[in-house]
PDB file of C-alpha atoms in Angstrom:
ATOM      1  CA  MET A 813      49.426  31.721 -23.259  1.00  0.00           C
ATOM      2  CA  GLU A 814      46.056  30.130 -23.535  1.00  0.00           C
ATOM      3  CA  ARG A 815      47.571  26.659 -23.305  1.00  0.00           C
ATOM      4  CA  ASP A 816      49.612  27.624 -20.257  1.00  0.00           C
ATOM      5  CA  GLN A 817      46.540  29.000 -18.541  1.00  0.00           C
ATOM      6  CA  ASP A 818      44.558  25.876 -19.320  1.00  0.00           C
ATOM      7  CA  THR A 819      47.221  23.600 -17.921  1.00  0.00           C
ATOM      8  CA  ALA A 820      47.760  25.814 -14.904  1.00  0.00           C
ATOM      9  CA  GLU A 821      44.082  25.748 -13.990  1.00  0.00           C
ATOM     10  CA  PRO A 822      43.581  23.339 -11.079  1.00  0.00           C
ATOM     11  CA  THR A 823      41.517  20.289 -11.808  1.00  0.00           C
ATOM     12  CA  ARG A 824      38.164  20.026 -10.071  1.00  0.00           C
ATOM     13  CA  ARG A 825      37.517  16.978  -7.947  1.00  0.00           C
ATOM     14  CA  VAL A 826      34.299  15.150  -8.729  1.00  0.00           C
ATOM     15  CA  ALA A 827      32.397  14.269  -5.586  1.00  0.00           C
ATOM     16  CA  ALA A 828      31.353  10.710  -5.042  1.00  0.00           C
ATOM     17  CA  PRO A 829      27.616   9.834  -5.088  1.00  0.00           C
ATOM     18  CA  ASP A 830      27.665   9.011  -1.375  1.00  0.00           C
ATOM     19  CA  GLU A 831      29.234  12.384  -0.627  1.00  0.00           C
ATOM     20  CA  ILE A 832      26.621  14.180  -2.723  1.00  0.00           C
ATOM     21  CA  THR A 833      23.864  12.288  -0.943  1.00  0.00           C
ATOM     22  CA  SER A 834      25.275  13.161   2.465  1.00  0.00           C
ATOM     23  CA  ARG A 835      25.554  16.819   1.504  1.00  0.00           C
ATOM     24  CA  THR A 836      22.006  16.868   0.185  1.00  0.00           C
ATOM     25  CA  ALA A 837      20.689  15.162   3.297  1.00  0.00           C
ATOM     26  CA  ALA A 838      22.540  17.672   5.473  1.00  0.00           C
ATOM     27  CA  LEU A 839      20.687  20.520   3.761  1.00  0.00           C
ATOM     28  CA  LEU A 840      17.308  19.075   4.685  1.00  0.00           C
ATOM     29  CA  PRO A 841      15.782  20.423   7.908  1.00  0.00           C
ATOM     30  CA  PRO A 842      15.560  17.990  10.831  1.00  0.00           C
ATOM     31  CA  ARG A 843      12.282  16.113  10.995  1.00  0.00           C
ATOM     32  CA  ASN A 844       9.898  16.790  13.834  1.00  0.00           C
ATOM     33  CA  PRO A 845       7.080  14.199  13.998  1.00  0.00           C
ATOM     34  CA  ARG A 846       4.833  16.582  15.922  1.00  0.00           C
ATOM     35  CA  GLU A 847       5.077  19.337  13.321  1.00  0.00           C
ATOM     36  CA  HIS A 848       4.904  17.061  10.259  1.00  0.00           C
ATOM     37  CA  ARG A 849       1.478  16.369   8.810  1.00  0.00           C
ATOM     38  CA  PRO A 850       1.313  12.886   7.295  1.00  0.00           C
ATOM     39  CA  ALA A 851       0.337  12.795   3.644  1.00  0.00           C
ATOM     40  CA  ALA A 852      -2.537  10.581   2.664  1.00  0.00           C
ATOM     41  CA  ARG A 853      -2.215   7.710   0.244  1.00  0.00           C
ATOM     42  CA  PRO A 854      -3.214   8.430  -3.369  1.00  0.00           C
ATOM     43  CA  TRP A 855      -6.770   7.441  -4.149  1.00  0.00           C
ATOM     44  CA  SER A 856      -7.406   4.478  -6.397  1.00  0.00           C
ATOM     45  CA  ALA A 857      -9.569   4.895  -9.474  1.00  0.00           C
ATOM     46  CA  ARG A 858     -11.242   1.507  -8.857  1.00  0.00           C
ATOM     47  CA  ARG A 859     -12.370   1.165 -12.435  1.00  0.00           C
ATOM     48  CA  VAL A 860     -13.279  -2.532 -12.152  1.00  0.00           C
ATOM     49  CA  PRO A 861     -15.698  -2.233  -9.163  1.00  0.00           C
ATOM     50  CA  ALA A 862     -17.204   0.922 -10.660  1.00  0.00           C
ATOM     51  CA  ALA A 863     -17.698  -0.759 -14.040  1.00  0.00           C
ATOM     52  CA  ILE A 864     -19.249  -3.881 -12.503  1.00  0.00           C
ATOM     53  CA  THR A 865     -21.642  -1.813 -10.363  1.00  0.00           C
ATOM     54  CA  ALA A 866     -22.637   0.393 -13.290  1.00  0.00           C
ATOM     55  CA  LEU A 867     -23.264  -2.601 -15.560  1.00  0.00           C
ATOM     56  CA  ALA A 868     -25.353  -4.400 -12.907  1.00  0.00           C
ATOM     57  CA  VAL A 869     -27.472  -1.328 -12.174  1.00  0.00           C
ATOM     58  CA  ALA A 870     -27.901  -0.593 -15.888  1.00  0.00           C
ATOM     59  CA  ALA A 871     -28.935  -4.190 -16.628  1.00  0.00           C
ATOM     60  CA  VAL A 872     -31.517  -4.366 -13.820  1.00  0.00           C
ATOM     61  CA  ALA A 873     -32.875  -0.897 -14.610  1.00  0.00           C
ATOM     62  CA  GLY A 874     -33.072  -1.702 -18.321  1.00  0.00           C
ATOM     63  CA  ILE A 875     -34.973  -4.952 -17.819  1.00  0.00           C
ATOM     64  CA  LEU A 876     -37.390  -3.328 -15.376  1.00  0.00           C
ATOM     65  CA  LEU A 877     -37.918  -0.334 -17.656  1.00  0.00           C
ATOM     66  CA  PHE A 878     -38.584  -2.596 -20.651  1.00  0.00           C
ATOM     67  CA  ASP A 879     -41.231  -4.527 -18.696  1.00  0.00           C
ATOM     68  CA  VAL A 880     -42.915  -1.343 -17.468  1.00  0.00           C
ATOM     69  CA  ILE A 881     -43.040   0.103 -21.008  1.00  0.00           C
ATOM     70  CA  ARG A 882     -44.570  -3.142 -22.274  1.00  0.00           C
ATOM     71  CA  VAL A 883     -47.295  -2.968 -19.628  1.00  0.00           C
ATOM     72  CA  ARG A 884     -47.987   0.697 -20.427  1.00  0.00           C
ATOM     73  CA  ALA A 885     -48.290  -0.206 -24.100  1.00  0.00           C
ATOM     74  CA  GLY A 886     -51.109  -2.644 -23.337  1.00  0.00           C
ATOM     75  CA  GLY A 887     -49.170  -5.865 -22.863  1.00  0.00           C
ATOM     76  CA  THR A 888     -48.904  -8.087 -19.801  1.00  0.00           C
ATOM     77  CA  ALA A 889     -46.226  -7.964 -17.147  1.00  0.00           C
ATOM     78  CA  GLY A 890     -43.416 -10.434 -17.367  1.00  0.00           C
ATOM     79  CA  GLN A 891     -43.670 -13.753 -15.588  1.00  0.00           C
ATOM     80  CA  TRP A 892     -40.570 -13.016 -13.511  1.00  0.00           C
ATOM     81  CA  ARG A 893     -42.013  -9.723 -12.198  1.00  0.00           C
ATOM     82  CA  ARG A 894     -45.369 -11.238 -11.266  1.00  0.00           C
ATOM     83  CA  ARG A 895     -43.684 -14.129  -9.502  1.00  0.00           C
ATOM     84  CA  LEU A 896     -41.310 -11.798  -7.663  1.00  0.00           C
ATOM     85  CA  THR A 897     -44.219  -9.619  -6.541  1.00  0.00           C
ATOM     86  CA  ASP A 898     -46.186 -12.638  -5.301  1.00  0.00           C
ATOM     87  CA  GLU A 899     -43.167 -14.033  -3.447  1.00  0.00           C
ATOM     88  CA  LEU A 900     -42.440 -10.738  -1.707  1.00  0.00           C
ATOM     89  CA  ALA A 901     -46.108 -10.338  -0.725  1.00  0.00           C
ATOM     90  CA  ALA A 902     -46.518 -13.896   0.543  1.00  0.00           C
ATOM     91  CA  ARG A 903     -43.217 -14.534   2.362  1.00  0.00           C
ATOM     92  CA  PRO A 904     -42.781 -13.146   5.916  1.00  0.00           C
ATOM     93  CA  LEU A 905     -39.763 -11.088   6.935  1.00  0.00           C
ATOM     94  CA  ASP A 906     -38.310 -13.927   9.014  1.00  0.00           C
ATOM     95  CA  ASP A 907     -38.189 -16.234   5.996  1.00  0.00           C
ATOM     96  CA  THR A 908     -34.791 -17.833   5.399  1.00  0.00           C
ATOM     97  CA  TYR A 909     -34.496 -16.729   1.780  1.00  0.00           C
ATOM     98  CA  ILE A 910     -35.501 -13.173   2.656  1.00  0.00           C
ATOM     99  CA  GLN A 911     -32.859 -13.004   5.382  1.00  0.00           C
ATOM    100  CA  ILE A 912     -30.171 -14.468   3.103  1.00  0.00           C
ATOM    101  CA  GLY A 913     -31.002 -11.969   0.364  1.00  0.00           C
ATOM    102  CA  ALA A 914     -30.997  -9.080   2.827  1.00  0.00           C
ATOM    103  CA  GLY A 915     -27.631 -10.208   4.195  1.00  0.00           C
ATOM    104  CA  ILE A 916     -26.116 -10.367   0.710  1.00  0.00           C
ATOM    105  CA  MET A 917     -27.402  -6.911  -0.158  1.00  0.00           C
ATOM    106  CA  THR A 918     -26.094  -5.536   3.140  1.00  0.00           C
ATOM    107  CA  VAL A 919     -22.629  -6.969   2.543  1.00  0.00           C
ATOM    108  CA  LEU A 920     -22.535  -5.569  -0.992  1.00  0.00           C
ATOM    109  CA  GLY A 921     -23.680  -2.166   0.251  1.00  0.00           C
ATOM    110  CA  LEU A 922     -21.032  -2.057   2.983  1.00  0.00           C
ATOM    111  CA  TRP A 923     -18.389  -3.125   0.463  1.00  0.00           C
ATOM    112  CA  LEU A 924     -19.323  -0.249  -1.843  1.00  0.00           C
ATOM    113  CA  ILE A 925     -19.325   2.230   1.053  1.00  0.00           C
ATOM    114  CA  ILE A 926     -15.862   1.082   2.168  1.00  0.00           C
ATOM    115  CA  LEU A 927     -14.564   1.405  -1.390  1.00  0.00           C
ATOM    116  CA  ALA A 928     -16.000   4.912  -1.619  1.00  0.00           C
ATOM    117  CA  LEU A 929     -14.529   6.128   1.687  1.00  0.00           C
ATOM    118  CA  SER A 930     -11.089   4.451   1.627  1.00  0.00           C
ATOM    119  CA  PRO A 931      -8.201   5.556  -0.613  1.00  0.00           C
ATOM    120  CA  GLY A 932      -7.028   2.080  -1.603  1.00  0.00           C
ATOM    121  CA  LEU A 933      -3.646   1.448  -3.248  1.00  0.00           C
ATOM    122  CA  ARG A 934      -2.381  -0.248  -0.115  1.00  0.00           C
ATOM    123  CA  ARG A 935       0.814  -1.380  -1.864  1.00  0.00           C
ATOM    124  CA  GLN A 936       1.954   2.222  -2.375  1.00  0.00           C
ATOM    125  CA  LEU A 937       3.606   3.841   0.658  1.00  0.00           C
ATOM    126  CA  PRO A 938       3.586   7.672   0.695  1.00  0.00           C
ATOM    127  CA  LEU A 939       6.878   9.483   1.234  1.00  0.00           C
ATOM    128  CA  GLN A 940       7.648  12.883   2.699  1.00  0.00           C
ATOM    129  CA  THR A 941       8.315  15.738   0.279  1.00  0.00           C
ATOM    130  CA  PRO A 942       9.173  18.721   2.515  1.00  0.00           C
ATOM    131  CA  GLY A 943       8.847  22.058   0.754  1.00  0.00           C
ATOM    132  CA  VAL A 944       7.957  20.470  -2.609  1.00  0.00           C
ATOM    133  CA  PRO A 945       4.366  20.551  -3.977  1.00  0.00           C
ATOM    134  CA  MET A 946       4.386  16.985  -5.222  1.00  0.00           C
ATOM    135  CA  ARG A 947       3.370  13.494  -4.101  1.00  0.00           C
ATOM    136  CA  ALA A 948       5.855  10.632  -3.896  1.00  0.00           C
ATOM    137  CA  VAL A 949       5.126   6.981  -3.192  1.00  0.00           C
ATOM    138  CA  LEU A 950       7.184   3.804  -2.925  1.00  0.00           C
ATOM    139  CA  ASP A 951       5.920   0.367  -3.804  1.00  0.00           C
ATOM    140  CA  ARG A 952       5.917  -2.166  -0.981  1.00  0.00           C
ATOM    141  CA  SER A 953       7.943  -4.703  -2.930  1.00  0.00           C
ATOM    142  CA  ALA A 954      10.647  -2.083  -3.558  1.00  0.00           C
ATOM    143  CA  ALA A 955      10.707  -1.130   0.123  1.00  0.00           C
ATOM    144  CA  GLU A 956      10.969  -4.801   1.116  1.00  0.00           C
ATOM    145  CA  LEU A 957      13.868  -5.322  -1.300  1.00  0.00           C
ATOM    146  CA  HIS A 958      15.633  -2.225   0.010  1.00  0.00           C
ATOM    147  CA  LEU A 959      15.386  -3.353   3.625  1.00  0.00           C
ATOM    148  CA  ARG A 960      16.391  -6.896   2.699  1.00  0.00           C
ATOM    149  CA  ASP A 961      19.579  -5.605   1.086  1.00  0.00           C
ATOM    150  CA  ALA A 962      20.303  -3.570   4.208  1.00  0.00           C
ATOM    151  CA  ALA A 963      19.766  -6.631   6.388  1.00  0.00           C
ATOM    152  CA  MET A 964      22.102  -8.752   4.273  1.00  0.00           C
ATOM    153  CA  HIS A 965      24.930  -6.254   4.876  1.00  0.00           C
ATOM    154  CA  VAL A 966      24.797  -6.910   8.620  1.00  0.00           C
ATOM    155  CA  PRO A 967      27.665  -9.250   9.614  1.00  0.00           C
ATOM    156  CA  GLY A 968      26.415 -12.705  10.509  1.00  0.00           C
ATOM    157  CA  VAL A 969      23.181 -12.649   8.456  1.00  0.00           C
ATOM    158  CA  SER A 970      22.974 -15.405   5.860  1.00  0.00           C
ATOM    159  CA  ALA A 971      19.337 -14.944   4.776  1.00  0.00           C
ATOM    160  CA  ALA A 972      16.593 -12.426   5.483  1.00  0.00           C
ATOM    161  CA  LYS A 973      12.870 -12.138   4.795  1.00  0.00           C
ATOM    162  CA  VAL A 974      11.103  -8.769   4.949  1.00  0.00           C
ATOM    163  CA  LYS A 975       7.338  -8.277   4.894  1.00  0.00           C
ATOM    164  CA  PHE A 976       5.629  -4.871   4.961  1.00  0.00           C
ATOM    165  CA  PHE A 977       2.276  -4.508   6.662  1.00  0.00           C
ATOM    166  CA  GLN A 978       0.159  -1.409   7.160  1.00  0.00           C
ATOM    167  CA  ARG A 979       1.811  -0.306  10.416  1.00  0.00           C
ATOM    168  CA  ARG A 980       4.550  -2.887  10.884  1.00  0.00           C
ATOM    169  CA  VAL A 981       7.579  -4.368   9.156  1.00  0.00           C
ATOM    170  CA  ARG A 982       8.362  -7.995   9.936  1.00  0.00           C
ATOM    171  CA  VAL A 983      11.966  -9.067   9.475  1.00  0.00           C
ATOM    172  CA  ARG A 984      13.180 -12.641   9.961  1.00  0.00           C
ATOM    173  CA  ALA A 985      16.919 -13.253   9.608  1.00  0.00           C
ATOM    174  CA  ASP A 986      19.026 -16.411   9.737  1.00  0.00           C
ATOM    175  CA  VAL A 987      22.327 -16.086  11.596  1.00  0.00           C
ATOM    176  CA  ARG A 988      25.344 -18.042  10.371  1.00  0.00           C
ATOM    177  CA  PHE A 989      27.877 -16.773  12.918  1.00  0.00           C
ATOM    178  CA  ARG A 990      27.943 -14.375  15.877  1.00  0.00           C
ATOM    179  CA  ALA A 991      25.460 -14.370  18.728  1.00  0.00           C
ATOM    180  CA  PRO A 992      21.826 -13.983  17.601  1.00  0.00           C
ATOM    181  CA  ALA A 993      21.222 -11.251  20.193  1.00  0.00           C
ATOM    182  CA  ASP A 994      24.097  -9.158  18.843  1.00  0.00           C
ATOM    183  CA  VAL A 995      22.961  -9.682  15.253  1.00  0.00           C
ATOM    184  CA  GLN A 996      19.406  -8.719  16.157  1.00  0.00           C
ATOM    185  CA  ALA A 997      20.603  -5.501  17.786  1.00  0.00           C
ATOM    186  CA  ASP A 998      22.669  -4.610  14.720  1.00  0.00           C
ATOM    187  CA  LEU A 999      19.739  -5.452  12.477  1.00  0.00           C
ATOM    188  CA  GLN A1000      17.424  -3.229  14.482  1.00  0.00           C
ATOM    189  CA  ALA A1001      19.827  -0.297  14.193  1.00  0.00           C
ATOM    190  CA  ALA A1002      20.603  -0.809  10.496  1.00  0.00           C
ATOM    191  CA  LEU A1003      16.976  -1.231   9.445  1.00  0.00           C
ATOM    192  CA  GLN A1004      15.844   1.742  11.512  1.00  0.00           C
ATOM    193  CA  GLU A1005      18.478   3.850   9.770  1.00  0.00           C
ATOM    194  CA  GLN A1006      17.219   2.713   6.375  1.00  0.00           C
ATOM    195  CA  LEU A1007      13.624   3.510   7.340  1.00  0.00           C
ATOM    196  CA  ASP A1008      14.695   7.002   8.348  1.00  0.00           C
ATOM    197  CA  ARG A1009      16.389   7.453   4.974  1.00  0.00           C
ATOM    198  CA  LEU A1010      13.273   6.372   3.126  1.00  0.00           C
ATOM    199  CA  THR A1011      11.296   9.130   4.934  1.00  0.00           C
ATOM    200  CA  PHE A1012       7.887   7.476   5.097  1.00  0.00           C
ATOM    201  CA  THR A1013       5.093   9.794   6.167  1.00  0.00           C
ATOM    202  CA  ARG A1014       3.966   7.124   8.621  1.00  0.00           C
ATOM    203  CA  PRO A1015       7.062   5.209   9.690  1.00  0.00           C
ATOM    204  CA  PRO A1016       6.180   1.560  10.414  1.00  0.00           C
ATOM    205  CA  ARG A1017       7.181  -0.297  13.548  1.00  0.00           C
ATOM    206  CA  LEU A1018      10.032  -2.776  13.234  1.00  0.00           C
ATOM    207  CA  ASP A1019       9.568  -6.394  14.303  1.00  0.00           C
ATOM    208  CA  VAL A1020      13.011  -7.989  13.993  1.00  0.00           C
ATOM    209  CA  ARG A1021      13.824 -11.588  14.875  1.00  0.00           C
ATOM    210  CA  ALA A1022      17.214 -13.239  14.420  1.00  0.00           C
ATOM    211  CA  ARG A1023      17.565 -16.999  14.736  1.00  0.00           C
ATOM    212  CA  PRO A1024      20.498 -19.385  14.326  1.00  0.00           C
ATOM    213  CA  ARG A1025      20.666 -21.118  10.991  1.00  0.00           C
ATOM    214  CA  HIS A1026      19.983 -24.852  11.238  1.00  0.00           C
ATOM    215  CA  LYS A1027      22.094 -27.001   8.941  1.00  0.00           C
TER     216      LYS A1027
END
């Protein structure tokens, strides 16, 4: 009886991956750009700039502190400090070396401020995670490869180059057959569909150009 029941039980059909993906995508709520709040990029640790700044400040502070302690102990100030004091007291503010030094310090200060206020990690593109308390990112090279594969599936495209920028995606495709205008329209639609599937928090603008392939 057990064998008869086992054989009589209908076999279950295994769904294909594409079918599972379509079902999963159908369960997701439709996106509304006005209601969606873009997620920020993850912040970079910036260990190298922080280490260089800390070492430079520690070195300058250590040398200056050593010279001050030597003077307090009854010794004489270092030659470098006396010369620096005399130069700063004698040179006017419009001196060329003073202006160059001030410009260098200003540039370094602005660079540190920009590093402190910007998230960095420009090669990581944040993705939407609706209803999930997690952060997802996609590397730019992976996104470029994904769009390039989508472009190569368009009939008539023999080669494609994809470059991601901060707010724009540049696509250049070579057309072997078909009219370039028709291929460009198909490319625009196919790549826009792939961008929608990737669900970037800040979808980039597509810049698609199709040109005939020169032999």
